[in-house]
Short mmCIF file of C-alpha atoms in Angstrom, two decimals:
data_model
loop_
_atom_site.label_atom_id
_atom_site.label_comp_id
_atom_site.label_asym_id
_atom_site.label_seq_id
_atom_site.Cartn_x
_atom_site.Cartn_y
_atom_site.Cartn_z
CA MET A 1291 -26.67 -19.61 -17.44
CA PRO A 1292 -23.99 -18.10 -19.05
CA SER A 1293 -20.51 -16.91 -17.03
CA THR A 1294 -20.52 -13.71 -18.80
CA ASN A 1295 -22.40 -11.23 -20.83
CA GLU A 1296 -21.72 -7.90 -22.43
CA ALA A 1297 -22.16 -5.84 -18.94
CA GLY A 1298 -19.57 -7.69 -16.79
CA PRO A 1299 -18.72 -11.23 -15.53
CA ILE A 1300 -21.37 -13.25 -13.94
CA ARG A 1301 -19.66 -15.41 -11.22
CA VAL A 1302 -20.89 -19.36 -11.27
CA GLY A 1303 -20.45 -21.10 -7.68
CA ALA A 1304 -17.68 -20.80 -5.15
CA SER A 1305 -14.32 -19.15 -5.79
CA ASP A 1306 -11.52 -18.18 -3.70
CA SER A 1307 -10.75 -15.06 -5.93
CA PHE A 1308 -12.17 -11.86 -4.91
CA ASP A 1309 -11.82 -8.96 -7.28
CA PRO A 1310 -14.77 -6.61 -6.45
CA GLU A 1311 -16.22 -4.08 -8.74
CA LEU A 1312 -16.99 -0.41 -7.48
CA LEU A 1313 -20.22 1.42 -7.95
CA VAL A 1314 -20.32 5.33 -7.62
CA SER A 1315 -23.98 6.83 -7.63
CA VAL A 1316 -23.79 10.31 -9.47
CA ARG A 1317 -26.63 13.24 -9.67
CA ASP A 1318 -25.46 14.94 -12.79
CA ILE A 1319 -22.72 14.90 -15.48
CA GLU A 1320 -20.08 17.10 -13.89
CA GLU A 1321 -20.23 14.15 -11.06
CA ALA A 1322 -19.87 11.57 -13.73
CA GLU A 1323 -16.86 12.72 -15.00
CA THR A 1324 -15.31 13.03 -11.90
CA ALA A 1325 -16.17 9.04 -11.13
CA VAL A 1326 -14.72 8.59 -14.57
CA SER A 1327 -11.69 10.35 -14.32
CA ALA A 1328 -11.23 8.06 -11.05
CA GLY A 1329 -11.62 5.22 -12.65
CA VAL A 1330 -15.06 4.04 -11.93
CA SER A 1331 -16.46 1.44 -14.04
CA ILE A 1332 -20.02 1.41 -13.08
CA VAL A 1333 -21.74 4.91 -12.40
CA ASP A 1334 -24.83 4.97 -10.96
CA PHE A 1335 -27.40 8.26 -11.93
CA LYS A 1336 -29.86 8.72 -9.15
CA GLU A 1337 -31.00 11.81 -6.96
CA PRO A 1338 -29.29 11.45 -3.58
CA SER A 1339 -31.46 14.34 -1.98
CA ARG A 1340 -34.89 12.55 -2.69
CA GLY A 1341 -34.41 8.95 -1.32
CA ALA A 1342 -32.76 6.00 -1.56
CA LEU A 1343 -33.12 5.23 -5.73
CA ALA A 1344 -34.62 8.30 -6.87
CA ALA A 1345 -34.21 9.27 -10.50
CA CYS A 1346 -32.47 11.76 -11.88
CA ASP A 1347 -33.79 13.90 -14.74
CA PRO A 1348 -33.79 11.69 -17.73
CA LYS A 1349 -32.22 14.35 -19.72
CA VAL A 1350 -28.91 13.67 -17.88
CA TRP A 1351 -29.40 9.85 -18.88
CA ASN A 1352 -29.27 10.89 -22.24
CA GLU A 1353 -26.27 13.55 -22.31
CA ALA A 1354 -24.29 10.60 -20.59
CA ALA A 1355 -25.41 7.81 -22.95
CA LYS A 1356 -23.55 10.47 -25.35
CA GLN A 1357 -20.61 11.41 -23.53
CA PHE A 1358 -19.78 8.39 -21.64
CA ALA A 1359 -21.08 5.41 -23.55
CA ALA A 1360 -20.94 6.09 -27.13
CA ALA A 1361 -18.09 8.19 -27.27
CA MET A 1362 -15.50 6.53 -25.24
CA PRO A 1363 -12.40 4.87 -26.51
CA ALA A 1364 -12.78 1.13 -27.37
CA ASP A 1365 -10.03 0.47 -24.69
CA ARG A 1366 -12.51 1.95 -21.69
CA HIS A 1367 -15.75 0.35 -21.27
CA ILE A 1368 -18.04 2.52 -18.48
CA ARG A 1369 -21.16 0.96 -17.47
CA LEU A 1370 -24.14 3.24 -16.80
CA SER A 1371 -26.52 2.79 -14.63
CA ALA A 1372 -29.98 4.27 -13.91
CA ALA A 1373 -32.17 4.19 -10.50
CA LEU A 1374 -36.07 4.58 -11.66
CA GLY A 1375 -37.48 5.54 -8.10
CA GLU A 1376 -39.61 3.07 -6.28
CA SER A 1377 -42.48 0.96 -7.52
CA ASP A 1378 -44.38 4.12 -7.84
CA SER A 1379 -42.29 5.58 -10.67
CA GLY A 1380 -40.24 2.72 -12.03
CA PRO A 1381 -42.73 1.83 -14.65
CA GLU A 1382 -42.97 4.87 -16.13
CA LEU A 1383 -39.35 5.99 -16.29
CA GLY A 1384 -37.85 2.72 -17.37
CA SER A 1385 -38.87 2.96 -21.36
CA LEU A 1386 -36.84 6.27 -21.06
CA VAL A 1387 -33.54 4.46 -20.22
CA PRO A 1388 -31.14 4.84 -22.91
CA PRO A 1389 -30.15 1.57 -24.45
CA GLU A 1390 -26.37 2.75 -24.25
CA PHE A 1391 -26.77 2.05 -20.13
CA SER A 1392 -26.13 -1.33 -19.10
CA PHE A 1393 -28.11 -1.35 -15.82
CA ALA A 1394 -31.56 0.07 -14.34
CA LYS A 1395 -32.87 -0.67 -10.87
CA VAL A 1396 -36.20 -0.08 -9.04
CA GLY A 1397 -36.80 0.55 -5.35
CA PRO A 1398 -39.10 -2.56 -4.30
CA SER A 1399 -40.94 -0.34 -0.99
CA GLY A 1400 -44.69 -1.28 -1.08
CA CYS A 1401 -44.03 -4.97 -2.64
CA SER A 1402 -44.72 -6.60 0.21
CA THR A 1403 -45.20 -10.03 -1.30
CA ALA A 1404 -43.06 -11.84 -3.69
CA GLN A 1405 -45.82 -11.48 -6.10
CA LYS A 1406 -46.10 -8.12 -5.97
CA LEU A 1407 -42.27 -7.85 -6.27
CA SER A 1408 -42.57 -10.25 -9.31
CA SER A 1409 -45.23 -8.10 -11.07
CA LEU A 1410 -43.37 -4.95 -10.15
CA TRP A 1411 -40.18 -6.33 -12.13
CA GLY A 1412 -42.67 -7.54 -15.17
CA SER A 1413 -43.99 -4.19 -15.50
CA ILE A 1414 -40.44 -2.50 -15.95
CA ARG A 1415 -40.17 -1.81 -19.99
CA LEU A 1416 -36.31 -1.26 -20.82
CA PRO A 1417 -34.58 -1.82 -23.88
CA GLN A 1418 -33.31 -4.68 -24.80
CA SER A 1419 -29.67 -3.88 -24.21
CA VAL A 1420 -30.31 -2.51 -20.52
CA GLU A 1421 -30.58 -5.35 -17.61
CA LEU A 1422 -32.74 -4.75 -14.74
CA VAL A 1423 -31.34 -5.24 -11.44
CA PRO A 1424 -33.75 -6.21 -8.81
CA VAL A 1425 -32.95 -4.41 -5.09
CA ALA A 1426 -33.69 -5.47 -1.85
CA TYR A 1427 -33.73 -3.33 1.23
CA ALA A 1428 -31.81 -4.76 4.58
CA ASP A 1429 -34.59 -2.56 6.14
CA HIS A 1430 -37.28 -4.25 4.55
CA VAL A 1431 -39.83 -3.71 7.06
CA ALA A 1432 -39.46 0.21 6.96
CA SER A 1433 -39.95 0.25 3.14
CA GLY A 1434 -42.90 -2.41 3.38
CA THR A 1435 -41.28 -5.21 1.24
CA ILE A 1436 -39.96 -8.74 1.62
CA CYS A 1437 -36.66 -9.33 3.24
CA PRO A 1438 -33.42 -9.71 1.00
CA GLU A 1439 -33.24 -13.67 1.28
CA GLN A 1440 -36.69 -13.53 0.20
CA VAL A 1441 -35.88 -11.51 -2.95
CA LEU A 1442 -32.85 -13.39 -3.79
CA GLU A 1443 -35.08 -16.72 -3.77
CA LEU A 1444 -37.56 -14.74 -5.99
CA VAL A 1445 -34.35 -13.48 -8.57
CA ILE A 1446 -32.83 -17.22 -8.58
CA LYS A 1447 -36.24 -18.71 -9.46
CA SER A 1448 -36.74 -15.91 -12.19
CA GLY A 1449 -33.52 -16.47 -13.79
CA GLN A 1450 -32.26 -13.21 -13.24
CA ARG A 1451 -28.64 -12.73 -12.83
CA ARG A 1452 -27.93 -9.97 -10.61
CA MET A 1453 -29.22 -8.39 -7.30
CA LEU A 1454 -28.31 -4.94 -5.33
CA VAL A 1455 -28.49 -5.05 -1.63
CA ASP A 1456 -29.21 -1.50 -0.17
CA THR A 1457 -30.87 0.49 2.60
CA PHE A 1458 -34.30 2.24 2.23
CA ILE A 1459 -34.19 5.06 5.02
CA LYS A 1460 -30.80 7.31 4.85
CA GLY A 1461 -30.73 8.87 8.04
CA GLY A 1462 -27.04 7.82 9.27
CA ARG A 1463 -27.59 4.25 10.07
CA THR A 1464 -25.71 1.77 7.41
CA LEU A 1465 -26.06 -1.45 6.25
CA ILE A 1466 -24.53 -3.32 8.85
CA ASP A 1467 -27.04 -1.92 11.45
CA HIS A 1468 -29.89 -3.58 9.39
CA PHE A 1469 -28.18 -6.68 8.80
CA ALA A 1470 -25.95 -9.12 10.65
CA ILE A 1471 -22.29 -9.93 9.08
CA GLU A 1472 -23.94 -13.88 9.07
CA GLN A 1473 -26.94 -13.31 6.88
CA MET A 1474 -24.91 -10.97 4.57
CA ARG A 1475 -22.19 -13.93 4.56
CA SER A 1476 -24.93 -16.40 3.84
CA LEU A 1477 -26.65 -14.46 1.20
CA VAL A 1478 -23.30 -13.86 -0.72
CA SER A 1479 -22.86 -17.72 -0.46
CA MET A 1480 -26.24 -18.47 -1.80
CA ALA A 1481 -26.05 -16.17 -4.58
CA HIS A 1482 -22.99 -17.25 -5.91
CA CYS A 1483 -23.88 -20.58 -5.46
CA HIS A 1484 -26.40 -19.80 -8.07
CA GLY A 1485 -24.61 -17.48 -10.23
CA VAL A 1486 -26.20 -14.43 -9.18
CA TRP A 1487 -23.65 -11.27 -9.15
CA LEU A 1488 -24.46 -9.26 -5.93
CA ALA A 1489 -24.01 -5.84 -5.23
CA MET A 1490 -24.05 -4.48 -1.33
CA ALA A 1491 -24.62 -0.69 -0.46
CA GLY A 1492 -26.47 1.15 2.08
CA SER A 1493 -24.29 4.19 3.40
CA ILE A 1494 -21.53 2.03 3.93
CA ARG A 1495 -18.24 3.71 5.05
CA LEU A 1496 -14.56 2.41 3.83
CA ARG A 1497 -13.57 0.87 7.51
CA GLU A 1498 -17.01 -0.78 7.24
CA MET A 1499 -16.25 -2.45 4.03
CA GLN A 1500 -12.94 -3.47 4.90
CA SER A 1501 -13.97 -5.00 8.29
CA LEU A 1502 -16.81 -6.92 6.53
CA VAL A 1503 -14.21 -8.22 3.86
CA THR A 1504 -12.08 -9.56 6.81
CA THR A 1505 -15.38 -11.33 8.20
CA GLY A 1506 -15.86 -13.17 4.83
CA VAL A 1507 -18.33 -10.66 3.44
CA ARG A 1508 -17.31 -10.91 -0.26
CA PRO A 1509 -20.04 -9.35 -2.65
CA ASP A 1510 -19.00 -8.69 -6.37
CA CYS A 1511 -19.64 -5.10 -6.05
CA TRP A 1512 -19.42 -2.69 -3.39
CA GLY A 1513 -22.13 0.48 -4.07
CA VAL A 1514 -21.12 3.75 -2.39
CA ARG A 1515 -22.51 7.54 -2.63
CA GLY A 1516 -21.88 9.49 1.03
CA ASP A 1517 -18.38 8.06 1.83
CA VAL A 1518 -17.08 9.23 -1.40
CA CYS A 1519 -18.51 13.10 -0.94
CA ASP A 1520 -17.37 15.84 0.54
CA HIS A 1521 -17.60 15.71 4.74
CA ARG A 1522 -19.25 12.35 4.05
CA ASP A 1523 -22.25 13.93 3.27
CA ARG A 1524 -24.42 12.06 0.58
CA SER A 1525 -25.90 15.26 -0.49
CA GLY A 1526 -22.69 17.10 -0.94
CA ARG A 1527 -20.36 16.85 -4.08
CA LEU A 1528 -17.76 13.96 -4.83
CA ASP A 1529 -14.58 13.86 -3.91
CA PRO A 1530 -11.96 12.04 -6.03
CA GLU A 1531 -9.36 11.43 -3.09
CA ARG A 1532 -12.21 9.57 -1.39
CA ILE A 1533 -12.86 7.56 -4.35
CA GLY A 1534 -9.34 6.62 -4.90
CA LEU A 1535 -9.03 5.68 -0.87
CA TRP A 1536 -12.33 3.24 -1.85
CA GLN A 1537 -10.28 1.72 -4.99
CA ASN A 1538 -6.72 1.49 -3.13
CA ALA A 1539 -8.45 -0.28 -0.04
CA MET A 1540 -10.46 -2.67 -2.46
CA ALA A 1541 -7.21 -3.55 -4.50
CA LEU A 1542 -5.21 -4.50 -1.58
CA GLN A 1543 -7.81 -6.77 -0.42
CA ALA A 1544 -8.19 -8.56 -3.37
CA SER A 1545 -6.82 -12.13 -3.95
#
């Protein structure tokens, strides 16, 4: 398995270094401009009012491809990501993702076995340049799918290189309400031992992220939406100052 690709570094084996990326979810071009201006490198398009990974209008994807991917200066590479919804909408939307995007992801809800989840991944038709990022839900029982450990095992077996852990229900509870710290450490360790880039999201607040890092939970990427919005409301608008707080805290904890 290669250690790098055009979409960014893949960690192989254990490492003492820790320099995670920040993924910020946006709902439209205006919010994307806010994220890009704040220095975010992974801009993730979704509609937060309709669920964990609900897709925004594909027209927004096309505009983003023109504005942030094709037209960016050579010394600034913004990676774009598209949420395709859950298993009922992902296969239909996959082919609409612009080739300028780096990632796409689909929610695994309803995939109650590894075979069903594998079939879902196989049904997503993306441009060759776009990488499918498998998703696991920490509250997997509520979403009717398999647990994150089983998803990671399937990711490793299938030869995929990335995975996102998120929460399905956005009702005020966060990743740490569903996922024990020791489970998180074990999942990160297993992913890195097999060269899998792992992202963690799930309504995480800044203080929770800092606490998790201190206890040894060190994924390759943190995904955030609500905690960088006005009033910490995921349905609100992005606040560049709150994005800056996350970036500064991550920089301080990098080693």
